[in-house]
Short mmCIF file of N, CA and C in Angstrom, two decimals:
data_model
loop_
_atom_site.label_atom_id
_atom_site.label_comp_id
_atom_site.label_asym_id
_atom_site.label_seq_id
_atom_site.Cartn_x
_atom_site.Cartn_y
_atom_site.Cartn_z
N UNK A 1 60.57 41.26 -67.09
CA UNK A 1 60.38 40.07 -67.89
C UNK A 1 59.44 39.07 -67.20
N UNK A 2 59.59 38.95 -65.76
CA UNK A 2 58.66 38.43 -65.30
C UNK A 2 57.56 38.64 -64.83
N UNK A 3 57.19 39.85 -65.26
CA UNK A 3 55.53 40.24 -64.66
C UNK A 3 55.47 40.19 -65.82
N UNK A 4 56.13 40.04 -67.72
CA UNK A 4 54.97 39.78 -68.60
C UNK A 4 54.75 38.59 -68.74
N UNK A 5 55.77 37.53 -68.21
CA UNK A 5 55.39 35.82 -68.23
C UNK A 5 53.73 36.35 -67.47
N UNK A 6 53.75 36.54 -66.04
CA UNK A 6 52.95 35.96 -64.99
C UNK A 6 51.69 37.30 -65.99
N UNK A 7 51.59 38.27 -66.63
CA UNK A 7 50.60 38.64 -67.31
C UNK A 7 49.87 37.80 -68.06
N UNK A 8 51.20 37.13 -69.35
CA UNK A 8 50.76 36.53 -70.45
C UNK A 8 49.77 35.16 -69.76
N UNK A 9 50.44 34.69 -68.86
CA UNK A 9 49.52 33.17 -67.53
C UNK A 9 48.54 33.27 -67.61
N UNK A 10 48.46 34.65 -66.81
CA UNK A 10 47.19 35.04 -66.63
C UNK A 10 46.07 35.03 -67.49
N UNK A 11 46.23 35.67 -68.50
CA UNK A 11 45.19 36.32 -69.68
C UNK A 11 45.05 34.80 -70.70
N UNK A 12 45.96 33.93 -70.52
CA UNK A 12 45.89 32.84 -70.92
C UNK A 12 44.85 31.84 -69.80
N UNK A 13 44.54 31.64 -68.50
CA UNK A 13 44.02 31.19 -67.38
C UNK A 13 42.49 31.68 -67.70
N UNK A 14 42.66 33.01 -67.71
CA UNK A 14 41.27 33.58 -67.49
C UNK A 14 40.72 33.82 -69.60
N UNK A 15 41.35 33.41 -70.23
CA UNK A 15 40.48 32.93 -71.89
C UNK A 15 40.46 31.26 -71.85
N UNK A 16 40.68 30.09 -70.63
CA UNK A 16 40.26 29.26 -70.62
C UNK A 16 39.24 29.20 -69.70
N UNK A 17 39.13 30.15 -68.61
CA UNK A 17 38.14 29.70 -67.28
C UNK A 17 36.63 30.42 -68.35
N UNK A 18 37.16 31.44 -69.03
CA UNK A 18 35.56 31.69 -69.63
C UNK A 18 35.25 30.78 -70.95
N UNK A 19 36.01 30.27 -71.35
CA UNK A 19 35.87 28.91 -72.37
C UNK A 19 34.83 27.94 -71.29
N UNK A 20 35.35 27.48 -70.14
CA UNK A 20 35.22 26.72 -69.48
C UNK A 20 33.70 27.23 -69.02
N UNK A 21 33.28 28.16 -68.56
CA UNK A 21 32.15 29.01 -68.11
C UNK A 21 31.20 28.54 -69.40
N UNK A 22 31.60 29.24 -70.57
CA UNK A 22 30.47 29.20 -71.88
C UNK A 22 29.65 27.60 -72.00
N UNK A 23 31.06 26.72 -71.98
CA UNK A 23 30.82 25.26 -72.10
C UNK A 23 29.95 24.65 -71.44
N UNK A 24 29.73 24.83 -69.58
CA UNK A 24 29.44 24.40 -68.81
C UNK A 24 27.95 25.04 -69.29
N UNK A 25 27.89 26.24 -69.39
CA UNK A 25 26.21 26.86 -69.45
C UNK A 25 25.62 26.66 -70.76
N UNK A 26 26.23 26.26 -71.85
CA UNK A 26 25.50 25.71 -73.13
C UNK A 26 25.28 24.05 -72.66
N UNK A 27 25.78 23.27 -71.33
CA UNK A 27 24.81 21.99 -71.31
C UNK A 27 24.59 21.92 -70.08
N UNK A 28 24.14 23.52 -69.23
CA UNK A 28 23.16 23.17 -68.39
C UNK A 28 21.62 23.39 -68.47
N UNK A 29 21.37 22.68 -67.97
CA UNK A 29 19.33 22.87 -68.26
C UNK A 29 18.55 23.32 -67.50
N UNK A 30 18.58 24.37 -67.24
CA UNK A 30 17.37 25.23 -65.98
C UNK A 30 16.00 24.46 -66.42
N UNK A 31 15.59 24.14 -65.18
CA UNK A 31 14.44 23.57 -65.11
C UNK A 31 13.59 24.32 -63.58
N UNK A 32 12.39 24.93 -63.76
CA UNK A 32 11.49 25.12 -62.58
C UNK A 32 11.47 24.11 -61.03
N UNK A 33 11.81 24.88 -60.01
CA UNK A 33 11.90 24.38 -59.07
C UNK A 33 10.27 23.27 -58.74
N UNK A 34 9.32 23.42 -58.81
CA UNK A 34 8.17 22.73 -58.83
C UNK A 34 8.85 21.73 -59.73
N UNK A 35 9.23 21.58 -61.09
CA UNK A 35 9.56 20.02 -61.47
C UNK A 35 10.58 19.83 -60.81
N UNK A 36 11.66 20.11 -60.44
CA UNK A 36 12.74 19.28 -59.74
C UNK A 36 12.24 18.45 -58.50
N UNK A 37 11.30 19.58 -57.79
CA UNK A 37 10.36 19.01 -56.37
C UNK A 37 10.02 17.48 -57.34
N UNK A 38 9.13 17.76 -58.25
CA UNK A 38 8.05 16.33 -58.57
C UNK A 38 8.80 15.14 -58.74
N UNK A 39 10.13 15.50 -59.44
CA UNK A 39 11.32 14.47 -60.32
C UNK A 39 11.41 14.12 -58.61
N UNK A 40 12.10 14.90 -57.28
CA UNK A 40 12.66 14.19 -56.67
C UNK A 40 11.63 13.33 -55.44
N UNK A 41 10.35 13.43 -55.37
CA UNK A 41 9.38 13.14 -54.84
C UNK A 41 9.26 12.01 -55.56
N UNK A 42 8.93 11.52 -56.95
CA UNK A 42 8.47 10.71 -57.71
C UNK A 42 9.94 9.94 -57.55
N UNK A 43 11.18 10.30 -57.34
CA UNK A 43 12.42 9.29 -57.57
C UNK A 43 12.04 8.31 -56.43
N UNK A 44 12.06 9.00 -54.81
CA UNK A 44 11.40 8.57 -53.74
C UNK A 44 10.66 7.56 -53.79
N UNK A 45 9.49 8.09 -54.36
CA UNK A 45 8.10 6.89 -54.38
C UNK A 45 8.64 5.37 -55.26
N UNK A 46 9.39 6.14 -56.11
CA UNK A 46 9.42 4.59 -56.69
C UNK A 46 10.76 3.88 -56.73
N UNK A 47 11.63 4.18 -55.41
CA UNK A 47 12.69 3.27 -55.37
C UNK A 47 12.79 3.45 -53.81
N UNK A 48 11.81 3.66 -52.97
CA UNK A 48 11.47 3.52 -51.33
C UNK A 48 11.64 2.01 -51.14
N UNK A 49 11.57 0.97 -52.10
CA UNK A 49 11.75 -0.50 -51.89
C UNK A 49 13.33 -0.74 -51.63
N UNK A 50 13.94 -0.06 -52.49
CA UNK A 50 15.49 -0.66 -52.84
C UNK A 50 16.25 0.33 -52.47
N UNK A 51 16.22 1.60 -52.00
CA UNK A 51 16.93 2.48 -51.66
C UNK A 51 16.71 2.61 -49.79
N UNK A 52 18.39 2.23 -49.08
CA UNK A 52 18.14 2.24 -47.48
C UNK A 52 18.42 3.76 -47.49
N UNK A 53 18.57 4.80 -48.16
CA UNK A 53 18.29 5.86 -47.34
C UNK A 53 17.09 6.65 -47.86
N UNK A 54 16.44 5.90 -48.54
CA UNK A 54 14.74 6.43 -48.60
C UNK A 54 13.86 6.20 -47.68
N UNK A 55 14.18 4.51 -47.04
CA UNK A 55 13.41 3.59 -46.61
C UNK A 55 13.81 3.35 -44.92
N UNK A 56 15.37 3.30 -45.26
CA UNK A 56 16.04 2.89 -43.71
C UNK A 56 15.90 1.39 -43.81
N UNK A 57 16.50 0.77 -42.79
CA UNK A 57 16.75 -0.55 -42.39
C UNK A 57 15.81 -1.29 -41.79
N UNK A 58 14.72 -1.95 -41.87
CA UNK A 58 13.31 -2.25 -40.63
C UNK A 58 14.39 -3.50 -39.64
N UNK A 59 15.93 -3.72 -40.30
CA UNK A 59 16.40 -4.81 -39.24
C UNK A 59 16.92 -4.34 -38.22
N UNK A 60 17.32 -2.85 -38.43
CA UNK A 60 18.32 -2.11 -37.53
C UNK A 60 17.29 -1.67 -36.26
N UNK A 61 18.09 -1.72 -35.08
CA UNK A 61 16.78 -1.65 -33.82
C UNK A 61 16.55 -0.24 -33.62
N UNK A 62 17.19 0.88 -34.14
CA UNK A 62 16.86 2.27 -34.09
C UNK A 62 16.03 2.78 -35.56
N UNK A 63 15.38 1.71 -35.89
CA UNK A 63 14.74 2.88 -37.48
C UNK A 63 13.55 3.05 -36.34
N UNK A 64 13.33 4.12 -37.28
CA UNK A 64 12.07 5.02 -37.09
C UNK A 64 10.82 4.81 -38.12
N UNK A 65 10.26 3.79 -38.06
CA UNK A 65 9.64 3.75 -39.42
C UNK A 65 8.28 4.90 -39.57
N UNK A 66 8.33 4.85 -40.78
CA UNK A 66 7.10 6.31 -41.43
C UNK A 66 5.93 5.90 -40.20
N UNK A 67 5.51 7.40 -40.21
CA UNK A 67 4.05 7.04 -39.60
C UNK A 67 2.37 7.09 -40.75
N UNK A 68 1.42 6.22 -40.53
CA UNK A 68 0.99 5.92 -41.58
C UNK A 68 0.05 7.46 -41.97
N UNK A 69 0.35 7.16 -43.12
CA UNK A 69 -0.36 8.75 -44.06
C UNK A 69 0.97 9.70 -44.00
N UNK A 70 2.26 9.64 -43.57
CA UNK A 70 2.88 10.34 -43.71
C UNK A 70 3.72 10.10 -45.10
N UNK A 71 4.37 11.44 -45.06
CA UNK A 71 5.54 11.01 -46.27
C UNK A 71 6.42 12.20 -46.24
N UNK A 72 7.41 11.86 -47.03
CA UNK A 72 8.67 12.95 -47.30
C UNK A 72 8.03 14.38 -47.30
N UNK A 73 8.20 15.02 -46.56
CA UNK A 73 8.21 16.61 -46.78
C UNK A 73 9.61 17.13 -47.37
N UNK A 74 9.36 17.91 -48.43
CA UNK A 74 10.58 18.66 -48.94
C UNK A 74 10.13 20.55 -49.07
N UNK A 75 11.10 21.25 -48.57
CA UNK A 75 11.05 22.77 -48.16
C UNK A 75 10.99 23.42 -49.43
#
């Protein structure tokens, strides 16, 4: 009696985890690694003013500030 409870669990667990699977991949959006690069390069460039872990602290006595002509490398 109790391996058909812990069956019926089961087969009930695993027709929600692939509910759950279908759901998740009808609103995800594959997008090309080259645009994600540009989106997160371009997020960079234009919030390097207001963002301290783009920019760092120039009050704190250990920043390292950019060297000039340099910029974010991403792999």
């Amino acid at each position: 009696m109790a391996n058909r409870m812990n069956d019926f669990v089961l087969q009930q667990l695993l027709a929600e985890n692939q509910r759950l699977k279908e759901s998740l991949e009808s609103c995800r959006k594959a997008i090309p690694i080259s645009e994600a690069c540009r989106t997160l390069i371009d997020y960079c460039n234009d919030h390097k003013s207001k963002d301290m872990l783009v920019m760092g602290d120039p009050t704190n006595p250990y920043w390292n500030p950019p060297k000039d002509g340099g910029c974010c490398t991403i792999m």
